[in-house]
Coordinates of N, CA and C in Angstrom, one line a residue:
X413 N 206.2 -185.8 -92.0 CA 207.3 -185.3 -92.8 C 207.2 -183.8 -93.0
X414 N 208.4 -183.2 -93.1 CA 207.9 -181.4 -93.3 C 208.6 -181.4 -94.4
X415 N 208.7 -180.3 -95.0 CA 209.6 -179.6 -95.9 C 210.2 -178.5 -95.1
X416 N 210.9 -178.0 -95.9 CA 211.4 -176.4 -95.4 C 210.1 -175.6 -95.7
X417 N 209.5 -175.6 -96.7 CA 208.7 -175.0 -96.4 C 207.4 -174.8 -95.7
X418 N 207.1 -175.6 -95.5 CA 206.7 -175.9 -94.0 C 206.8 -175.2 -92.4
X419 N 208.6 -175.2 -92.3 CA 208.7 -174.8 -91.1 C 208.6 -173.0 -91.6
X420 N 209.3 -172.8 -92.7 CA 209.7 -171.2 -93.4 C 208.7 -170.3 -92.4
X421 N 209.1 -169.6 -91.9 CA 207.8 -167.9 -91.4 C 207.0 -168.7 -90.4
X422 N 207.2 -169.9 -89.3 CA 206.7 -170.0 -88.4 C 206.9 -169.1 -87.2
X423 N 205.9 -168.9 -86.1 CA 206.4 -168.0 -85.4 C 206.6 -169.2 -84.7
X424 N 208.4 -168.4 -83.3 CA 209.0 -169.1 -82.4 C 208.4 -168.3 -81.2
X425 N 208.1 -169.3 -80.1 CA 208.2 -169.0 -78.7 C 208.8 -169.5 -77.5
X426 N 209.3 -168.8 -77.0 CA 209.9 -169.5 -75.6 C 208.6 -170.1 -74.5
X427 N 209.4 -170.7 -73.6 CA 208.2 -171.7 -72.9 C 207.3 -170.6 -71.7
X428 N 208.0 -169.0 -71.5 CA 206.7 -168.5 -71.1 C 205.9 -167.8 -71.9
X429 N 205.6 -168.4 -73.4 CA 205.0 -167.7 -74.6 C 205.4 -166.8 -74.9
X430 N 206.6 -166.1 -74.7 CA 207.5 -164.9 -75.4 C 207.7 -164.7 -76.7
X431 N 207.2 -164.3 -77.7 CA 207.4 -164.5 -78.9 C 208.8 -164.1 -79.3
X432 N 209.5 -165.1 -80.0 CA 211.0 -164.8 -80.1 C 211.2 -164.5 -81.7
X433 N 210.5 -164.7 -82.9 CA 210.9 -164.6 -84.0 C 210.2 -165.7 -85.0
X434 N 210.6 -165.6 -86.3 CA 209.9 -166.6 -87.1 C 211.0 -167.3 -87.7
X435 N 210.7 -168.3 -88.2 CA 212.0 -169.3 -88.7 C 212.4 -169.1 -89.9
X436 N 213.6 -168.7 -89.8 CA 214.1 -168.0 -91.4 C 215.1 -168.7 -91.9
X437 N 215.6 -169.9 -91.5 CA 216.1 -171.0 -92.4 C 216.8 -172.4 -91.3
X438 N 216.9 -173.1 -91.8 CA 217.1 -174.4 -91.6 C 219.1 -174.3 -91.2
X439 N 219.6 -175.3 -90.2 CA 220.9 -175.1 -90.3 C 221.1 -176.6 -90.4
X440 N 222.3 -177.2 -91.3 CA 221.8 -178.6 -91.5 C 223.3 -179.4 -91.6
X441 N 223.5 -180.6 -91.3 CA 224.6 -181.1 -91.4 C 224.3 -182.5 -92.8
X442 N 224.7 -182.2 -93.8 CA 224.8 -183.3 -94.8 C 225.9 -184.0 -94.1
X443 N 226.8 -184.3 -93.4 CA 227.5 -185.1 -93.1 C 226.8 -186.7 -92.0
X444 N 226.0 -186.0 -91.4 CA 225.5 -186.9 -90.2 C 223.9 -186.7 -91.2
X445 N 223.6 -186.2 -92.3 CA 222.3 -186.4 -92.6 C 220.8 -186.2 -92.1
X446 N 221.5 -184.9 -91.2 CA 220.3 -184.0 -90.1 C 220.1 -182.8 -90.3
X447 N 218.7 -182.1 -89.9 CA 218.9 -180.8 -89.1 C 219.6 -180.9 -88.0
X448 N 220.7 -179.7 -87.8 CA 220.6 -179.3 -86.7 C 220.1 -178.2 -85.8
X449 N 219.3 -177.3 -86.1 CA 218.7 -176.0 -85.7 C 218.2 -175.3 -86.8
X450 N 217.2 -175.0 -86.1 CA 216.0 -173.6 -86.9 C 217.2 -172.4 -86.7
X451 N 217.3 -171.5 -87.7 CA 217.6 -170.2 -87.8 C 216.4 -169.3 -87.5
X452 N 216.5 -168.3 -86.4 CA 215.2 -167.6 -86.2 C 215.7 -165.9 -86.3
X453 N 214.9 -165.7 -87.0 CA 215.4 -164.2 -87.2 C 214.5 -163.5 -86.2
X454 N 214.9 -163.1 -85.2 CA 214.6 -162.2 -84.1 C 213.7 -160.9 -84.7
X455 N 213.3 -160.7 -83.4 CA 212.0 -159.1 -84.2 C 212.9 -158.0 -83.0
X456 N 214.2 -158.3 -82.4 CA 214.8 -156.9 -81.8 C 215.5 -156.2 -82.3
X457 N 215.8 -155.1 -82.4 CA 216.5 -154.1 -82.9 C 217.5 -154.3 -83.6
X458 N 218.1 -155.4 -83.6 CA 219.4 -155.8 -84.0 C 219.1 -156.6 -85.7
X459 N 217.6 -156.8 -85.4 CA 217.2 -158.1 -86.3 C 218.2 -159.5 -86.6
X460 N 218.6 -159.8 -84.9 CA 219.3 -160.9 -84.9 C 219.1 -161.6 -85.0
X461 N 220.0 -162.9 -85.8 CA 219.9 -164.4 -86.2 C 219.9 -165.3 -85.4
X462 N 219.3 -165.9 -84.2 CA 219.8 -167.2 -83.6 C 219.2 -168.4 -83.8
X463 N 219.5 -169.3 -82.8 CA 219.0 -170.6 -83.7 C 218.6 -171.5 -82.4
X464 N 218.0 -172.1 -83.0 CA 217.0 -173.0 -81.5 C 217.5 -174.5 -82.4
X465 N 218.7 -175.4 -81.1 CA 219.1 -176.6 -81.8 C 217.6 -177.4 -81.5
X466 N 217.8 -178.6 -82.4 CA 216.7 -179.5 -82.4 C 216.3 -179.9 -81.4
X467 N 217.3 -180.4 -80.6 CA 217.3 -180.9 -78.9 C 216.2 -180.0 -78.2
X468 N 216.1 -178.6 -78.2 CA 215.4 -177.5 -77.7 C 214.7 -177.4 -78.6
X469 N 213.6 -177.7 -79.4 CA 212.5 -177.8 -80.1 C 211.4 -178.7 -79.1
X470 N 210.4 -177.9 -78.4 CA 209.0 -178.6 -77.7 C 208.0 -179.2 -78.5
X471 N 207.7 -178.5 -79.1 CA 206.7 -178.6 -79.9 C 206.2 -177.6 -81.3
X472 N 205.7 -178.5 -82.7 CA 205.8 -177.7 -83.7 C 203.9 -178.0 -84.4
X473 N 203.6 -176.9 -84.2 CA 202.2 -176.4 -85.2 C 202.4 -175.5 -85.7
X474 N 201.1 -174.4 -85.3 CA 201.0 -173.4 -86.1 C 202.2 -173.0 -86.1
X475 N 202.4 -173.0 -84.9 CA 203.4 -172.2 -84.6 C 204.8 -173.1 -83.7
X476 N 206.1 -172.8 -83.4 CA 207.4 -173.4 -82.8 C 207.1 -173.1 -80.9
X477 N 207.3 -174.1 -80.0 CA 207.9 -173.5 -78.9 C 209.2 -174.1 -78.7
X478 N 210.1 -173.6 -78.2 CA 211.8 -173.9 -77.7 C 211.8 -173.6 -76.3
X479 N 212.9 -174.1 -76.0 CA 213.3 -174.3 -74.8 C 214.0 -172.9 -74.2
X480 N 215.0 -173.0 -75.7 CA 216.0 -172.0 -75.2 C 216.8 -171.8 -76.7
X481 N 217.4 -170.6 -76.8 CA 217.9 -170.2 -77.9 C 219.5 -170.0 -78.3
X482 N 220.4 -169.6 -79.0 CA 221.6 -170.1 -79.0 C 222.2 -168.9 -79.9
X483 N 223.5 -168.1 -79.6 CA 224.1 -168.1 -81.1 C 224.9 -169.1 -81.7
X484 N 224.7 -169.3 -83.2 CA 225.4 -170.8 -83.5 C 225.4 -170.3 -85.1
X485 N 226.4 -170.7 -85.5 CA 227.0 -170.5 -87.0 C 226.9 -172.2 -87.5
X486 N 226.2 -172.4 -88.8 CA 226.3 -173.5 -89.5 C 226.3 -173.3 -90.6
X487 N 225.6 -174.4 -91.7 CA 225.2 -174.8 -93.1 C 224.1 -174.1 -93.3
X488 N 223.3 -173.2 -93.7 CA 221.9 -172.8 -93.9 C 221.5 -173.4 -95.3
X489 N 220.2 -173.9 -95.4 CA 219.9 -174.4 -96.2 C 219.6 -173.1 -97.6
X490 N 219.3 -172.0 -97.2 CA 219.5 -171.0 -98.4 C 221.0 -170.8 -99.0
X491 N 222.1 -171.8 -98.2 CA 223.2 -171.4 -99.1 C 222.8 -172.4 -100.5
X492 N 222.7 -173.5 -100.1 CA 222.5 -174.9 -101.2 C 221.4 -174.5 -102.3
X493 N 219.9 -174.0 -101.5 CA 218.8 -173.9 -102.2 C 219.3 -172.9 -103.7
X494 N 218.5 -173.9 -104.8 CA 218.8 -173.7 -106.0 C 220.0 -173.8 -106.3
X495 N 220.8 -174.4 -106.1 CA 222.2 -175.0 -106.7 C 222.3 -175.6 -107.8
X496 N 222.9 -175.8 -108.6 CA 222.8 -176.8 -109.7 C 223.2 -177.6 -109.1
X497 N 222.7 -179.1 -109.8 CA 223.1 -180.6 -109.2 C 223.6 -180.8 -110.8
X498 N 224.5 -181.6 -110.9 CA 225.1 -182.1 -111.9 C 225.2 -184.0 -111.7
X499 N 225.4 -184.8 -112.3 CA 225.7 -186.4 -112.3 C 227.1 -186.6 -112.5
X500 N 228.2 -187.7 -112.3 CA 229.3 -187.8 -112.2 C 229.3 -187.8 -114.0
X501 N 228.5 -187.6 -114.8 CA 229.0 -187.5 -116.3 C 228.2 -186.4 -116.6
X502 N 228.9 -185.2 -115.8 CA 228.3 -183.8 -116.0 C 227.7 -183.4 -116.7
X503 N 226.4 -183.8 -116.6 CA 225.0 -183.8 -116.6 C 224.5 -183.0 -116.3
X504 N 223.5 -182.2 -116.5 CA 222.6 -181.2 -115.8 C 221.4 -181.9 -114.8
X505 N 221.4 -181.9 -113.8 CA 219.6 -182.5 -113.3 C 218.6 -181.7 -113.0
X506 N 219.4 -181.0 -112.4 CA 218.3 -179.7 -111.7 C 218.9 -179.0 -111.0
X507 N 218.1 -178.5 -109.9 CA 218.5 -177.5 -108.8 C 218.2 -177.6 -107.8
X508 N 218.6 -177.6 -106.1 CA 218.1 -178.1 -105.0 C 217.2 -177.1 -105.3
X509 N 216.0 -177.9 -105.0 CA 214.7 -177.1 -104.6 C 214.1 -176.8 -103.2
X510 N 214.0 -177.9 -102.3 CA 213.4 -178.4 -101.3 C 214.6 -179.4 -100.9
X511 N 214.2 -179.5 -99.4 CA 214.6 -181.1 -98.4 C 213.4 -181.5 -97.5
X512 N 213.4 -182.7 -97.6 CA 212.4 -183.6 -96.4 C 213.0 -184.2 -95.1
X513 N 212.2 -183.4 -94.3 CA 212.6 -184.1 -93.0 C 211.8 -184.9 -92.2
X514 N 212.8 -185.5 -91.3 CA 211.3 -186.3 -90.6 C 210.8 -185.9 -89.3
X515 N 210.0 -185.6 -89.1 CA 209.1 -185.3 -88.5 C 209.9 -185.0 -86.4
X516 N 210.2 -186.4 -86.5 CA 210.4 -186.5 -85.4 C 212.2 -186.7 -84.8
X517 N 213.1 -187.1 -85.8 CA 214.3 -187.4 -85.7 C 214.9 -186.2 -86.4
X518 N 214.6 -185.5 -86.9 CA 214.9 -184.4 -87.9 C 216.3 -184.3 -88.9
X519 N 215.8 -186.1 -89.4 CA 216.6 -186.5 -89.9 C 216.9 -186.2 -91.8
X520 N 217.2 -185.6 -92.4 CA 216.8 -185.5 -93.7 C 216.8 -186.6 -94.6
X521 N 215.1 -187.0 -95.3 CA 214.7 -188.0 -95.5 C 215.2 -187.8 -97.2
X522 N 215.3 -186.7 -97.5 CA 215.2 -186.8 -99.0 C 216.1 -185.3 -99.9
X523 N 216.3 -184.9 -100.7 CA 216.6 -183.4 -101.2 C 215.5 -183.6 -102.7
X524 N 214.6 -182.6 -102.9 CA 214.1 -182.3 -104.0 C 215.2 -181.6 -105.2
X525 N 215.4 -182.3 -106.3 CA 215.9 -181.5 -107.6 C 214.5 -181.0 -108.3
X526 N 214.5 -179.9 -108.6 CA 213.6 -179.0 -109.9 C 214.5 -179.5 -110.9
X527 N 214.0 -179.8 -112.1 CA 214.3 -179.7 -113.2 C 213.7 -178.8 -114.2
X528 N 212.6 -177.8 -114.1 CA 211.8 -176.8 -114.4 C 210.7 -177.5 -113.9
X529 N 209.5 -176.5 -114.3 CA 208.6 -176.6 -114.1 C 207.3 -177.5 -115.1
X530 N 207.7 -177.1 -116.1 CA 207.4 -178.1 -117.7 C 207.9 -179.6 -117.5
X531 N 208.9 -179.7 -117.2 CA 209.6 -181.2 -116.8 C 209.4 -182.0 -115.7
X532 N 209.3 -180.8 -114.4 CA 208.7 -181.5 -112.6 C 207.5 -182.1 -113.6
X533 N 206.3 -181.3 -114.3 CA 204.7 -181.9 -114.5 C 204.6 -182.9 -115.7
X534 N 206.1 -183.0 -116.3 CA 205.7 -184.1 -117.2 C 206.2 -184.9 -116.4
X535 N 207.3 -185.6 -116.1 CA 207.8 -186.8 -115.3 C 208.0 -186.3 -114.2
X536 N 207.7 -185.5 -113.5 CA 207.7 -185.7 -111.8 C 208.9 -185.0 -111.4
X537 N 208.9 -184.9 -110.2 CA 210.6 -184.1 -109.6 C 211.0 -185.1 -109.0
X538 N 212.6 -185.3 -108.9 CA 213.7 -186.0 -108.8 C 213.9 -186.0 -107.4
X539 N 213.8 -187.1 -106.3 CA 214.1 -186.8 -104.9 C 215.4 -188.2 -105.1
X540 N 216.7 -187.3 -103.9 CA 217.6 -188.0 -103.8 C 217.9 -188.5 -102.3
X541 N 218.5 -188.7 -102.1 CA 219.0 -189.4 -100.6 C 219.9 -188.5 -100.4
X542 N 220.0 -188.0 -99.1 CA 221.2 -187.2 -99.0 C 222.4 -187.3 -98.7
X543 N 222.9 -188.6 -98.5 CA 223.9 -188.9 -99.0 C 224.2 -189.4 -100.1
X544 N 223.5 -189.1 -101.5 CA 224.2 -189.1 -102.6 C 224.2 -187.7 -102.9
X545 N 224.7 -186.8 -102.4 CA 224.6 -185.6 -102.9 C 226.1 -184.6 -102.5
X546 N 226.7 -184.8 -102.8 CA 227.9 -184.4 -102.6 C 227.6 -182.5 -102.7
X547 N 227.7 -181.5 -101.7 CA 227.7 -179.8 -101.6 C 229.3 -179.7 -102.1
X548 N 228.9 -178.8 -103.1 CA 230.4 -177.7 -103.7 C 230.1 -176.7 -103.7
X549 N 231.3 -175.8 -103.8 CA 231.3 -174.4 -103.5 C 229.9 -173.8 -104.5
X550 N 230.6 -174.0 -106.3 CA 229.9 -173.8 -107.4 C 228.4 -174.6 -107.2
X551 N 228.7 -176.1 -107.6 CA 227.9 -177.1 -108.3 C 227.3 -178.4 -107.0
X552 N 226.9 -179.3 -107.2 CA 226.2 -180.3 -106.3 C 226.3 -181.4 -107.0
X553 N 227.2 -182.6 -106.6 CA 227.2 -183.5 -107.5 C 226.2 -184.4 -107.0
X554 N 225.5 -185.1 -107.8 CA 224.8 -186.3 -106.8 C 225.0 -187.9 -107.5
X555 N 225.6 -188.1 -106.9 CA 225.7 -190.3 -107.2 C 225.2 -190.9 -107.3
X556 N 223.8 -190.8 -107.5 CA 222.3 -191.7 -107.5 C 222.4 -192.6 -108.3
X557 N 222.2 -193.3 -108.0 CA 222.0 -194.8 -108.5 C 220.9 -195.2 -109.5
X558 N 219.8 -194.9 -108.5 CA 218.6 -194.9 -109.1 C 217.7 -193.7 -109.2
X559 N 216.6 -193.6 -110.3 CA 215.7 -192.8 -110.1 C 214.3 -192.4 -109.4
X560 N 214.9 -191.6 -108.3 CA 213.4 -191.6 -107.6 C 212.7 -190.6 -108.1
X561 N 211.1 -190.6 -108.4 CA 210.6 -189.3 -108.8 C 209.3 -189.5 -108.2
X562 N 208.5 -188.2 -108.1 CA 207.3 -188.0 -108.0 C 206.2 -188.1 -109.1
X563 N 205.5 -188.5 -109.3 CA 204.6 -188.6 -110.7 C 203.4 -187.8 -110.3
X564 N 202.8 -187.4 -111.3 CA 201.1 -186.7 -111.2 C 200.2 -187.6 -112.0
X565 N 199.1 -187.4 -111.1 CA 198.3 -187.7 -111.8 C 196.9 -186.8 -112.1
X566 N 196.5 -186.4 -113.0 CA 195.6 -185.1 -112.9 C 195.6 -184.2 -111.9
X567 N 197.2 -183.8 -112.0 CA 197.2 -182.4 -111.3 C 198.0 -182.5 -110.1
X568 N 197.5 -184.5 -108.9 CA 197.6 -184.2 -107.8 C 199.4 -185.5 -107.9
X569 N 200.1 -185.5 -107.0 CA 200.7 -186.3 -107.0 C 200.1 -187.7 -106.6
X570 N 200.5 -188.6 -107.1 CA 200.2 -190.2 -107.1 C 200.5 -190.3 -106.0
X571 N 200.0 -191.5 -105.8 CA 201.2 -192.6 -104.1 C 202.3 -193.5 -105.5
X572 N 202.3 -193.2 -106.4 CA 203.5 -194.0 -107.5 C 204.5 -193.4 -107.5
X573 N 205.4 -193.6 -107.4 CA 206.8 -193.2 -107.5 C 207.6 -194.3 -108.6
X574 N 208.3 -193.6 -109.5 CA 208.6 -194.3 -110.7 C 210.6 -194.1 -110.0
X575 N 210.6 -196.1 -110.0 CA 211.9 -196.0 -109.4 C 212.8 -195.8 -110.7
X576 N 212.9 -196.5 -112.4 CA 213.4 -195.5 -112.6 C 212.6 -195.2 -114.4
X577 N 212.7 -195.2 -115.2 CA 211.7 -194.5 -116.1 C 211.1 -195.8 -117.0
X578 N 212.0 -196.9 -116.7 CA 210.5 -197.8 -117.6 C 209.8 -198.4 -116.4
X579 N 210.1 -198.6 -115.5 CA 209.1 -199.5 -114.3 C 208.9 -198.8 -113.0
X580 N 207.5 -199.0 -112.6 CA 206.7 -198.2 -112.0 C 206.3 -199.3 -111.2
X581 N 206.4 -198.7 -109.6 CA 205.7 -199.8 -108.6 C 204.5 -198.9 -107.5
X582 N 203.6 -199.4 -107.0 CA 202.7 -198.7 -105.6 C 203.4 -198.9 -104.5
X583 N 203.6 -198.0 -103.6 CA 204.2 -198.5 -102.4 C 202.6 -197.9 -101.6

């Protein structure tokens, strides 16, 4: 599983090792529940944006190789990041913080809400599904049903996830 931050300042290369740029944001479809392309901010003169769709993604470590690169206009995940999220009884929850993807389908597994920092380390931060998360211009509504959170435990996160605040299971 990655985060964005994860892929964030990888360097990209084309398949005869050409160094093409580092990955400067995610382009994403909440509708189908995907990435669809790395945003790569170019090192030429223009310091142009393009974007390498998922399909053209070879291989990812240290570093990215692509096949081939594109100009392509989407969703960037820096427009959402830190948004407020609000509940359908206009609620405060937090702020997009992060999204999880998966590894191999580049499917988005989850969205992180912050709710500060003092509140993430007492009860954990809030991951949603992303289709309960409705994007607005302003605000981010999210539908959640249930509470998914991250818990600590001295410091490190648990394998516990507290589905929702009185009962607690291992997965």
């Amino acid at each position: 599983m990655y985060s964005v931050n994860d892929l964030e300042n990888l360097r990209v290369y084309n398949l005869k090792g050409k160094y093409i740029g580092v990955v400067w944001d995610l382009a994403l479809s909440f509708k189908e529940s995907r990435v669809i392309g790395l945003y790569i901010k170019s090192n030429g003169m223009r310091n142009k944006k393009i974007m390498a769709c998922v399909e053209d993604i070879l291989a990812i470590g240290d570093s990215i190789i692509v096949s081939k690169v594109v100009d392509v206009e989407g969703v960037l995940f820096r427009e959402i990041k830190y948004k407020e999220v609000i509940n359908e009884r206009n609620s405060i929850l937090g702020i997009i913080e992060d999204i999880y993807i998966d590894e191999i389908e580049f499917s988005i597994l989850g969205v992180a809400i912050s709710s500060g920092i003092i509140r993430n380390f007492i009860e954990g931060k809030r991951i949603v599904l992303p289709y309960e998360i409705i994007i607005g211009e302003e605000q981010c509504i999210c539908k959640s049903k249930g509470n998914i959170t991250f818990t600590r435990k001295g410091g490190e996160f648990s394998d516990c996830i507290a589905m929702d605040r009185k009962e607690k299971r291992n997965i």
